[in-house]
XYZ file of C-alpha atoms in Angstrom:
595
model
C -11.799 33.106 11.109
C -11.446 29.620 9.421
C -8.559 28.009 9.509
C -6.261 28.430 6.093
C -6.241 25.395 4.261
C -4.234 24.053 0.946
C -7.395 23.202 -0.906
C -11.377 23.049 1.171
C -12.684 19.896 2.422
C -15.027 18.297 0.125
C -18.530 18.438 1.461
C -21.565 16.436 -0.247
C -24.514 13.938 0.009
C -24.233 12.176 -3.444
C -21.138 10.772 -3.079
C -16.894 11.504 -2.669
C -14.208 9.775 -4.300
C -10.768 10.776 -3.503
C -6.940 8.957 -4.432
C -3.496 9.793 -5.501
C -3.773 11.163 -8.864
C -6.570 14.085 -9.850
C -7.917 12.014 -13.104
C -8.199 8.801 -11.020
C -10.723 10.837 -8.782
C -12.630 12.201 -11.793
C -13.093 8.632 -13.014
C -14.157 6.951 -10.000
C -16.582 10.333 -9.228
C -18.020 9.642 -13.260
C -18.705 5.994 -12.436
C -20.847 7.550 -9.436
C -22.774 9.706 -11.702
C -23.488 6.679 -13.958
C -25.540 5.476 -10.882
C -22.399 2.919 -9.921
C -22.316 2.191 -6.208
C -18.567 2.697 -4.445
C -17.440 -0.785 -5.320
C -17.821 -0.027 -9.068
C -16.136 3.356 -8.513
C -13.334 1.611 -6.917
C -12.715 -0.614 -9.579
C -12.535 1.896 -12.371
C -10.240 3.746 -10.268
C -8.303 1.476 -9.571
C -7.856 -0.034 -13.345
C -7.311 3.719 -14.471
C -4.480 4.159 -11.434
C -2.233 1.155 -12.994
C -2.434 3.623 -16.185
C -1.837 7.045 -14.632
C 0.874 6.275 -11.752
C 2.541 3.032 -13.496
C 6.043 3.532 -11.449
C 3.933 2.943 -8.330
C 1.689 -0.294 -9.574
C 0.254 -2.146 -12.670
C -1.744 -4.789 -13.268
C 0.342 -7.772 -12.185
C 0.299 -5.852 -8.965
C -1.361 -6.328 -5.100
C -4.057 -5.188 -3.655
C -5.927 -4.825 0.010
C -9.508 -3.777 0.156
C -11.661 -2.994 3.097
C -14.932 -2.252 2.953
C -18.564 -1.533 4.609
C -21.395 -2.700 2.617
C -24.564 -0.887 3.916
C -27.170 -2.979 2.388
C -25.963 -5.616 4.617
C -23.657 -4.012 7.203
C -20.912 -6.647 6.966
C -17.474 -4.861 6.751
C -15.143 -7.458 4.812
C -10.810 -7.502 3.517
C -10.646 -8.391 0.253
C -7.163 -9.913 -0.635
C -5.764 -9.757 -3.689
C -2.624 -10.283 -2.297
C -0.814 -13.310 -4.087
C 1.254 -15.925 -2.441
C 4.975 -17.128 -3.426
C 4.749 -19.658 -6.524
C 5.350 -23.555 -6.015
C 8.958 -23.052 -6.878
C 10.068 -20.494 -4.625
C 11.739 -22.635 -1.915
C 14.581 -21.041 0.119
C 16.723 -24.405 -1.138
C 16.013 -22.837 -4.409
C 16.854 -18.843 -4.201
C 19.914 -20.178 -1.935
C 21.100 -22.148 -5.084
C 20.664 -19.309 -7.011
C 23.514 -17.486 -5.011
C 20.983 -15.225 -2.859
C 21.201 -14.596 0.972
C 18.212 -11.987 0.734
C 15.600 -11.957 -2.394
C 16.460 -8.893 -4.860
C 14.309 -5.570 -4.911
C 13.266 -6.287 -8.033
C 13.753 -8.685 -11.385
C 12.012 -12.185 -11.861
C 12.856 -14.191 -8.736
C 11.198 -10.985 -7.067
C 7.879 -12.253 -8.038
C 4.361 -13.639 -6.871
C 1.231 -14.963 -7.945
C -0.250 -11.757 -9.399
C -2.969 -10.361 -7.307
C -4.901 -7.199 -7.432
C -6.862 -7.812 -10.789
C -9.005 -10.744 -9.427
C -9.147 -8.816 -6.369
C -10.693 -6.054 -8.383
C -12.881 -8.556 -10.194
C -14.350 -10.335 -6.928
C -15.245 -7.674 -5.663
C -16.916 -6.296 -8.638
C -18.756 -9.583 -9.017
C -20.351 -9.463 -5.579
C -20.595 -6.011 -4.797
C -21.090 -3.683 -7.560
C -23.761 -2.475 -9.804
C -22.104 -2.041 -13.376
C -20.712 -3.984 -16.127
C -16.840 -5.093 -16.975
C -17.221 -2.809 -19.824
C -17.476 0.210 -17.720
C -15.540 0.212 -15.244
C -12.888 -1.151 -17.554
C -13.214 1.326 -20.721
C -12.083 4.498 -18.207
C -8.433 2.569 -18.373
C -8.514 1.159 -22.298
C -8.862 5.135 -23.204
C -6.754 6.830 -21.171
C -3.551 3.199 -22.141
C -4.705 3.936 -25.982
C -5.068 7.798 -26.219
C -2.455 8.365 -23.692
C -2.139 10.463 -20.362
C -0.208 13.317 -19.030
C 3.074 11.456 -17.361
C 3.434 12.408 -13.951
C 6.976 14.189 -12.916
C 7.963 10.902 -10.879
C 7.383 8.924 -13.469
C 8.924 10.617 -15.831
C 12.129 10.703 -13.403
C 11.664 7.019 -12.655
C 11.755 6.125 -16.343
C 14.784 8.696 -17.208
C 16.973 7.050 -14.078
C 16.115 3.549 -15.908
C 16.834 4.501 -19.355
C 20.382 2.796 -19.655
C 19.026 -0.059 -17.820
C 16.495 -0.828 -19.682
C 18.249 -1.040 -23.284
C 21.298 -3.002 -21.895
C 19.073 -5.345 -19.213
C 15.468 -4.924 -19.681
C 15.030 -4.255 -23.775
C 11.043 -4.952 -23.630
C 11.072 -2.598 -20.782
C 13.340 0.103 -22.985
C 10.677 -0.269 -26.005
C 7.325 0.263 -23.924
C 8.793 3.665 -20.962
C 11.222 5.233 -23.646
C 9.367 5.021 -27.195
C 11.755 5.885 -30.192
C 14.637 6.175 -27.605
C 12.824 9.356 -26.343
C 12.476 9.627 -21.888
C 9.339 11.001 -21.723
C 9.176 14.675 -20.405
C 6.634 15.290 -17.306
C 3.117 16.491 -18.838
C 3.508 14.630 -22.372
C 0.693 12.799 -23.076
C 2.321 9.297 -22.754
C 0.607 5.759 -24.617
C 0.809 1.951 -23.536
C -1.604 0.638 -26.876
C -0.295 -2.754 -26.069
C -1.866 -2.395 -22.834
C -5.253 -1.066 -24.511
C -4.956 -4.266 -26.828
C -4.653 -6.664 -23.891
C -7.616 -4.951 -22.338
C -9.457 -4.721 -25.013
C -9.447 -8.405 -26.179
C -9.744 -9.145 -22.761
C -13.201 -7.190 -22.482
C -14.308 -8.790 -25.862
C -13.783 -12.149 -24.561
C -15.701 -11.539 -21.397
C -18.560 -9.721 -23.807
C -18.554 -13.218 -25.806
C -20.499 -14.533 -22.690
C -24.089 -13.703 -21.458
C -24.755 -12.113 -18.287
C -22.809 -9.417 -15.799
C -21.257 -11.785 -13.662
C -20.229 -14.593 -16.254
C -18.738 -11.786 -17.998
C -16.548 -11.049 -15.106
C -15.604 -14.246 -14.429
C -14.690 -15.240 -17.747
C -12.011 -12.300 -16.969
C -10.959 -13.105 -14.318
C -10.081 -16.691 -16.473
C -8.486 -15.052 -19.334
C -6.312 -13.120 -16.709
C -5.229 -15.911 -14.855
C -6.246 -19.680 -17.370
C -6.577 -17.725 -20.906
C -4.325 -15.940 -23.016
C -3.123 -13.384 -20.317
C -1.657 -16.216 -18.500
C -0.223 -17.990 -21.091
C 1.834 -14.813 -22.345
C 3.266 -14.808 -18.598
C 4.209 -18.572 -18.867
C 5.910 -18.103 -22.457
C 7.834 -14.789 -21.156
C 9.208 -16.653 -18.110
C 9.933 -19.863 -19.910
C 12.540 -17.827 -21.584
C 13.701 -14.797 -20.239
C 16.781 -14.787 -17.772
C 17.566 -11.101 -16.511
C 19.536 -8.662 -14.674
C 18.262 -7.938 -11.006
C 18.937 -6.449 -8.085
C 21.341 -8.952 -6.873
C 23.941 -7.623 -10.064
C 23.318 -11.228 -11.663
C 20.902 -12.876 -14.158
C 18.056 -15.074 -12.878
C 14.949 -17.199 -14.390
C 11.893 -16.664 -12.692
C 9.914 -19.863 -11.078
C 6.031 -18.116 -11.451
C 4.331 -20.525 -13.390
C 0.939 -21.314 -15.527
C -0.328 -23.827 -12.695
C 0.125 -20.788 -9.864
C -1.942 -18.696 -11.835
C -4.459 -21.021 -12.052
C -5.091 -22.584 -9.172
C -4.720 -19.111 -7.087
C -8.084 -16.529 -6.689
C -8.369 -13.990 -4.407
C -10.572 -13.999 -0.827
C -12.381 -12.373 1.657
C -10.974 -12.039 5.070
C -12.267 -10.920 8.617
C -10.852 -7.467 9.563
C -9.159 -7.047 12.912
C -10.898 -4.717 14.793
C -9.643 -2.647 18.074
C -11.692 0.131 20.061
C -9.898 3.398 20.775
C -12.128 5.886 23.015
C -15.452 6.236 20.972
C -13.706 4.906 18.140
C -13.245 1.562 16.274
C -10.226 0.496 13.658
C -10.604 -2.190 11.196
C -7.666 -3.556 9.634
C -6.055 -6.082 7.577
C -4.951 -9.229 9.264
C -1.231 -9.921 10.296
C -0.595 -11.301 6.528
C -0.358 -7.257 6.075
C 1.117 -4.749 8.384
C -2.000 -3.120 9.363
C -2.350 -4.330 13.217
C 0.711 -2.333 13.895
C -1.515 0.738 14.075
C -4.257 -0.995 16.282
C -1.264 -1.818 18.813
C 0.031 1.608 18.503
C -3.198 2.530 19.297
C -3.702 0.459 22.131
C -0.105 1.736 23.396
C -1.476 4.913 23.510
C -4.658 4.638 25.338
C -2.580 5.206 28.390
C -1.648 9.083 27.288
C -3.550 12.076 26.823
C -3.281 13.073 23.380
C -6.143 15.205 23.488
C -3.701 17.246 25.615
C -0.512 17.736 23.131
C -0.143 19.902 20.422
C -0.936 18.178 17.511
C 2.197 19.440 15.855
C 4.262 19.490 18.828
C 7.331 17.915 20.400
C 4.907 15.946 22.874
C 2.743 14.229 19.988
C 5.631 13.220 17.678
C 7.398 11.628 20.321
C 4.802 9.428 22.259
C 3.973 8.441 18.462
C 6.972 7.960 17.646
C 8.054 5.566 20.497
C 4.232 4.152 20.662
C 5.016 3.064 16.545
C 8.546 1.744 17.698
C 7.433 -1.103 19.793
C 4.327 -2.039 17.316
C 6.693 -2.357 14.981
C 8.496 -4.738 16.681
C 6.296 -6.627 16.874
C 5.758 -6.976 13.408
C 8.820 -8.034 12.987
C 8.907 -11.169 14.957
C 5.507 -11.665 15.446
C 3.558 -11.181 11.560
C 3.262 -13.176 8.961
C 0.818 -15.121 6.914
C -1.880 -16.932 9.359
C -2.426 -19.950 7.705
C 1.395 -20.534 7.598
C 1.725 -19.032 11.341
C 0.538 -19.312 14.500
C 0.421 -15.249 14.871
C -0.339 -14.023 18.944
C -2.393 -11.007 17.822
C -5.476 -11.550 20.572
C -2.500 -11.321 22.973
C -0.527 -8.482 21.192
C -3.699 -6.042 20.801
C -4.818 -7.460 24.768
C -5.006 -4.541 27.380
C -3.089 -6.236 29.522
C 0.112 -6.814 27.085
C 0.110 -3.010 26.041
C -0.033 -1.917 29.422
C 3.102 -3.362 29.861
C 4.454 -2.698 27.114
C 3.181 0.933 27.727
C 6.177 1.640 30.606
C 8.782 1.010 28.412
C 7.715 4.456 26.169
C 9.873 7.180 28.580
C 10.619 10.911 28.477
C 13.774 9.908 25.903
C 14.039 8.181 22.443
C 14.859 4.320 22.374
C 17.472 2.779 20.168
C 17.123 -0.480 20.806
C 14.573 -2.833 18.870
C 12.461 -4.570 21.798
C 9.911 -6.996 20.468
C 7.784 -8.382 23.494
C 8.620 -11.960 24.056
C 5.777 -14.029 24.690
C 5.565 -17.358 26.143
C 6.133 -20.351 23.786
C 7.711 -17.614 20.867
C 11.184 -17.208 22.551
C 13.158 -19.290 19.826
C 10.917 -17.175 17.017
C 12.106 -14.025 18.384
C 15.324 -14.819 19.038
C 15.593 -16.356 15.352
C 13.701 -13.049 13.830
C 16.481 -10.724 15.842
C 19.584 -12.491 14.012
C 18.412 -11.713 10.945
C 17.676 -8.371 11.891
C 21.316 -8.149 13.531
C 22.452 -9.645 9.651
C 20.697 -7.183 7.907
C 22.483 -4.489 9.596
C 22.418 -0.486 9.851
C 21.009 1.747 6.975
C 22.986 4.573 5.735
C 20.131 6.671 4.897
C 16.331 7.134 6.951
C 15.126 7.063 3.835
C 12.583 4.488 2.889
C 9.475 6.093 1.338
C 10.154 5.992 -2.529
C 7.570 8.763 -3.599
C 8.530 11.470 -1.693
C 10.492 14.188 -4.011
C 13.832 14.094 -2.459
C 14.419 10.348 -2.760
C 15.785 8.411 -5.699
C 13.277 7.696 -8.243
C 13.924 4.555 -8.996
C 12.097 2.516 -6.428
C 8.220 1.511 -6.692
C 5.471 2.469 -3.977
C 1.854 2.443 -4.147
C -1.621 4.513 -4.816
C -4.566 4.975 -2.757
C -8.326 5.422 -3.199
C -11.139 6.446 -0.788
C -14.951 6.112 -2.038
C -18.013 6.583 -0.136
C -21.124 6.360 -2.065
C -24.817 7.842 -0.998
C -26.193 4.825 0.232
C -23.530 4.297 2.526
C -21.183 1.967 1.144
C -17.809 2.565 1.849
C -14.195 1.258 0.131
C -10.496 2.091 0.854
C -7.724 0.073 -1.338
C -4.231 0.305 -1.464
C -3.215 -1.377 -4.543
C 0.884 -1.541 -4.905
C 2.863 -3.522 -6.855
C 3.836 -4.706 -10.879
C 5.311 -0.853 -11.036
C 7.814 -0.431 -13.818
C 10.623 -0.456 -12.052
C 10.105 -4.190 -10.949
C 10.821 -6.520 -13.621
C 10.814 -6.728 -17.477
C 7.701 -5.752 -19.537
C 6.033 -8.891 -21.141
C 6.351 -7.628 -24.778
C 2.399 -9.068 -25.144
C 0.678 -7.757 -22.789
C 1.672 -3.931 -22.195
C 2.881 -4.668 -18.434
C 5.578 -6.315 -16.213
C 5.011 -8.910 -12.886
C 5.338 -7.545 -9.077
C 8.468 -7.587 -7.047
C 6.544 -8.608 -3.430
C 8.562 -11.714 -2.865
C 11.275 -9.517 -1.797
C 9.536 -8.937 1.815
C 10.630 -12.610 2.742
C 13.375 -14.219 4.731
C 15.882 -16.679 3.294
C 15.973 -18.280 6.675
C 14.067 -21.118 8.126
C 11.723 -20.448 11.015
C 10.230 -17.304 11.074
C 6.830 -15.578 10.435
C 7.899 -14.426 7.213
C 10.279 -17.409 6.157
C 9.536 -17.996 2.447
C 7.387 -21.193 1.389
C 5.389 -22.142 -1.640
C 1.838 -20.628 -1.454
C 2.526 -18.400 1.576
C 1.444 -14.575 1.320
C 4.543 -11.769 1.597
C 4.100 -9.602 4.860
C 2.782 -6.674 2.902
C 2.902 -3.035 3.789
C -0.083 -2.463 2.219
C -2.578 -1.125 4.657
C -5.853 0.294 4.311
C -8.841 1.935 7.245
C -11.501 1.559 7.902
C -12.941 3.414 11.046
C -16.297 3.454 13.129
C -17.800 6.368 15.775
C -19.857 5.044 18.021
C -20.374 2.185 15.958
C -21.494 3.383 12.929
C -19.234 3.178 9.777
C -17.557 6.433 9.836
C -14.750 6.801 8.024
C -12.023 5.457 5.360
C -8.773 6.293 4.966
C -5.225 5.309 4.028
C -1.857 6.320 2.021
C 1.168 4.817 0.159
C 4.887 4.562 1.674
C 5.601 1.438 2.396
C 6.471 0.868 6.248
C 5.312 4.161 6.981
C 1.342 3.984 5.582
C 0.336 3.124 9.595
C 2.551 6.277 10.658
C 1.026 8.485 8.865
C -2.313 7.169 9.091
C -2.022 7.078 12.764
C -1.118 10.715 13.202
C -4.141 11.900 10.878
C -6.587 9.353 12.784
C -5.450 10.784 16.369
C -5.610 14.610 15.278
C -8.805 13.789 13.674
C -9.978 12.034 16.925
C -8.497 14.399 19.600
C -8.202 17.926 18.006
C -11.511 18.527 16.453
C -9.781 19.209 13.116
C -11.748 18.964 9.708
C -10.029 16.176 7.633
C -8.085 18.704 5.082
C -6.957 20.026 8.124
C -5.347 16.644 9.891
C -4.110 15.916 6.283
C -2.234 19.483 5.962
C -0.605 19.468 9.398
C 3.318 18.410 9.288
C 3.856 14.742 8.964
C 6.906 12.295 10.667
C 7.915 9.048 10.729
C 10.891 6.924 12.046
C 12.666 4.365 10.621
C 14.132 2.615 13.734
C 13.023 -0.634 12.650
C 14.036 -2.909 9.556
C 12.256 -1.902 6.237
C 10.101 -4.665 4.689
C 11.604 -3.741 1.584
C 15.604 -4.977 0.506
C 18.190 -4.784 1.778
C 15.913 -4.861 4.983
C 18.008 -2.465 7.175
C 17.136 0.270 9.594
C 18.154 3.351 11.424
C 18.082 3.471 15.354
C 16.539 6.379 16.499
C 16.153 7.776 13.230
C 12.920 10.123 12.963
C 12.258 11.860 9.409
C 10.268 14.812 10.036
C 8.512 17.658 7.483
C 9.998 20.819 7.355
C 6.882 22.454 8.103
C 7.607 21.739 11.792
C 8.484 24.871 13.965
C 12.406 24.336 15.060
C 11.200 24.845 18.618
C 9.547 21.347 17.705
C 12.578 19.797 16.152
C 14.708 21.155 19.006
C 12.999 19.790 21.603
C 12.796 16.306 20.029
C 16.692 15.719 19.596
C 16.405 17.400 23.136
C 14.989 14.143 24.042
C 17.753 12.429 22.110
C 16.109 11.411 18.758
C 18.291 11.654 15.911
C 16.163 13.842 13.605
C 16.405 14.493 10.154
C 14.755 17.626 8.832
C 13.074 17.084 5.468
C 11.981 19.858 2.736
C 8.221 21.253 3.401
C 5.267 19.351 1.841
C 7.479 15.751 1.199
C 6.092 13.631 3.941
C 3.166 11.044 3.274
C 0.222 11.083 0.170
C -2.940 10.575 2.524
C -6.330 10.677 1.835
C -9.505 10.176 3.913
C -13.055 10.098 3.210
C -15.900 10.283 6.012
C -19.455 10.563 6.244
C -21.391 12.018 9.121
C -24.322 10.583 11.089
C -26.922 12.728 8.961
C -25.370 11.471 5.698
C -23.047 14.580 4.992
C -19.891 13.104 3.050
C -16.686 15.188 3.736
C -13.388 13.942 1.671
C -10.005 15.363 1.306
C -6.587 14.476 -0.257
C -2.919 15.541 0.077
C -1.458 18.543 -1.638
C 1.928 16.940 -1.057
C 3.371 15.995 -4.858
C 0.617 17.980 -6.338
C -1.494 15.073 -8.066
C -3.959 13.664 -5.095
C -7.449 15.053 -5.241
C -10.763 14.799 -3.823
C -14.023 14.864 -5.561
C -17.419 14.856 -4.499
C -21.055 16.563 -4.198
């Protein structure tokens, strides 16, 4: 008898599309049926996701791409991940009164990057014009959408903030003075106008690709840039630190800034190969995990037993680490990550993972890097203790009121293959610029105030992102794509659904469904930067035998409601061509589409 499963797994041949929100899917799936390849379903879905799930990003947001192009077989990163503005020195923010950078609010800010991600890619990779893949998100800002019950929540938590701090803000999320209810069909029209002139200037040109360059100029030389530069000139607000602050984004960053193409890192596991983002993200945490874990027999443990959370668990504890002392922007940053992914390192490293749960933070300390890790730890030791475990902002039991991310998964029939984790720009991050229908990103706020470490803020450097999508071969052949939002856990999750996919023969609805965990033993990326030794979060779902036999082993778990863990999604397609996709039923908005 089949297994019971929330929803089936999406078979097909013509193509799968699957992300966080249900219309999102339908969009990318229509752009398919248009005879768009995956890169121009990506796009669309991504434009229409800054609409649908604005508390999670926007268009002033970030974004990481990997992809496989089969025409060609190159697998590329695109990032659209923007660096710190010439004026944010540390001399500068530690004027300003500010030992860590606020959560949120205008000093919070950096180059914006996921549109000209979007559009790069779109240039060089898809099929379709600007005006289609843009239109899907012009209708749904002008004609509205049915607001999601976290946004909803996110905007009603806000409301007195945003008329006393943030009155732009007030005017766009609470229309009339009214918090919009979940399910009302909910309207940004200045958004649709900024679109909308944005797609007629493009249309003035001749040509697919002049069009989309000529949008990518209004976005970041034209009249989208120049609305940013007036708003900042003036406006002086409220942030997270509980005082006013100008921002220091300016019209010459957006100018002179345009998104790339990056290697991926790549690391073998069994029959398998992972590519990743490069240490400017946190993405080679789950390659080290992996690499940590070569030494155990997973195939062996219960994929939702005591046994697998733990060795994950403490496996994910020293990658993270790592990250810590070790990541940052590489052409800032002489980053170790041969060595730190190197059979040789993780087998030592390997010993330290015993029968009991660690509480200590233990980097590896590597030869020539013994200042940087012993600079990287004071901070940490600063930063201090968390109160709470909780650092995943969508999940239903947590405050509303802090940002997170989508996620999209697209595999076309010839092959071609795209997983993006756009984040950032979400409403909660700083004032809406009254012209343009959305606000700038808060992604500054993953750097250091001090001097000499990976992740030490400087002028043109990339933020340490979270965001972190997969790619994943069998045997060599592009197999699979996959990914989530949450912050500092996306590799957790991702790495328990990759190794139950890889070891226990289960369909990918079936890895997705099974109970999720994470731990938050190491600092958050996010402020106040904090952590919680020994802390492990874990799903309800989990038999108590499970959760009894992991504080047995002394880790200090907190039980969480059923179905609240992780928004994954995963897309595959098999050596005959058979496409499979599947998407969480956890929040009750991701879906996969396909046929």
């Amino acid at each position: 008898m089949p297994t019971f499963t929330t929803r089936p797994e999406i078979t097909g041949t013509f193509g799968v599309v699957t992300s966080t929100h249900w219309i999102a899917s339908a969009v990318g799936m229509s752009i398919l049926e248009k005879g768009g390849n995956a890169f121009d379903a990506a796009v669309a879905t991504g434009l229409v996701l800054q609409v649908l799930e604005p508390h999670l990003n926007g268009p002033a947001g970030d974004l990481p791409v990997i992809f496989h192009k089969a025409g060609t077989g190159e697998t590329k990163v695109v990032c659209g991940q923007g660096p710190a503005p010439a004026g944010a020195t540390i001399d500068h923010y530690k004027a300003e009164g500010l030992d860590l950078i606020p959560g949120n609010g205008l000093l919070s800010t950096v180059i914006p990057g996921a549109f000209d991600g979007w559009m790069l890619m779109l240039r060089d990779h898809g099929t379709l014009s600007l005006r289609d893949v843009l239109e899907p998100a012009i209708y749904y800002a002008e004609n509205g959408q049915p607001m999601l019950p976290g946004a909803a929540a996110t905007i009603g938590g806000l409301k007195d903030f945003f008329q006393k701090e943030w009155p732009t803000s007030f005017e766009t999320w609470v229309p009339g003075g009214n918090v919009p209810e979940a399910g009302e069909m909910f309207k940004n029209p200045v958004l649709a106008q900024t679109w909308t002139r944005l797609l007629n200037e493009a249309e003035s040109q001749s040509g697919r690709e002049k069009q989309i360059d000529t949008a990518r100029d209004c976005f970041y030389r034209g009249f989208i840039a120049e609305e940013i530069a007036a708003f900042l000139e003036t406006a002086e607000v409220m942030d997270g630190s509980g005082a006013k602050h100008k921002g220091v984004l300016t019209a010459d960053d957006l100018a002179t800034w345009s998104a790339t193409y990056d290697e991926p890192l790549l690391s073998d596991y069994h029959d398998w190969t992972v590519a990743k983002t490069g240490p400017w993200g946190q993405g080679p945490v789950l390659l080290q995990a992996l690499a940590l874990l070569k030494g155990f027999d997973i195939g062996a443990m219960d994929p939702a037993g005591a046994d697998f959370v733990h060795h994950v668990t403490e496996a994910m504890k020293l990658a993270y680490a790592d990250r810590e002392v070790y990541y940052g922007d590489p052409a800032f940053v002489d980053v170790p990550m041969s060595t730190l992914l190197s059979d040789d390192y993780n087998d030592a490293r390997r010993k330290l993972i015993s029968d009991t749960a660690s509480f200590d933070l233990r980097p590896g300390v590597l030869p020539g890097f013994e200042d940087q890790v012993a600079a990287n730890m004071a901070v940490i030791e600063r930063a201090g203790i968390a109160n709470t475990g909780l650092y995943e902002p969508t999940m239903a039991h947590l405050s509303e009121r802090r940002g997170d991310t989508v996620h999209l998964d697209i595999i076309d029939r010839w092959g071609n293959m795209v997983a993006a984790t756009p984040s950032g720009g979400w409403l909660q991050s700083s004032p809406i610029i009254p012209a343009l229908g959305f606000c700038l990103n808060s992604r500054a706020q993953m750097f250091w105030l001090e001097d000499g470490l990976p992740t030490s803020l400087a002028p043109g450097k990339r933020p340490r992102t979270t965001l972190t999508p997969s790619l994943a071969f069998h045997e060599g052949r592009p197999a699979m794509v996959f990914g989530t939002p949450g912050g500092d856990q996306q590799d957790q999750w991702q790495l328990s659904l990759f190794l139950r996919l890889v070891h226990h023969g289960l369909n990918l609805q079936e890895a997705i469904d099974l109970p999720l965990f994470h731990t938050t033993h190491f600092p958050t990326s996010f402020h106040p930067r904090q952590r919680q030794p020994g802390h492990v979060m874990a799903e309800g779902n989990f038999s108590s035998e499970t959760i009894n036999l992991l504080r047995a082993r002394g880790h200090s778990v907190e039980v969480s409601g059923n179905w609240t863990i992780g928004r994954l999604t995963a897309a595959k397609r098999s050596a005959d061509g058979v496409l499979k996709a599947a998407a969480t039923p956890r929040l009750m908005q991701a879906y996969a589409v396909g046929r």
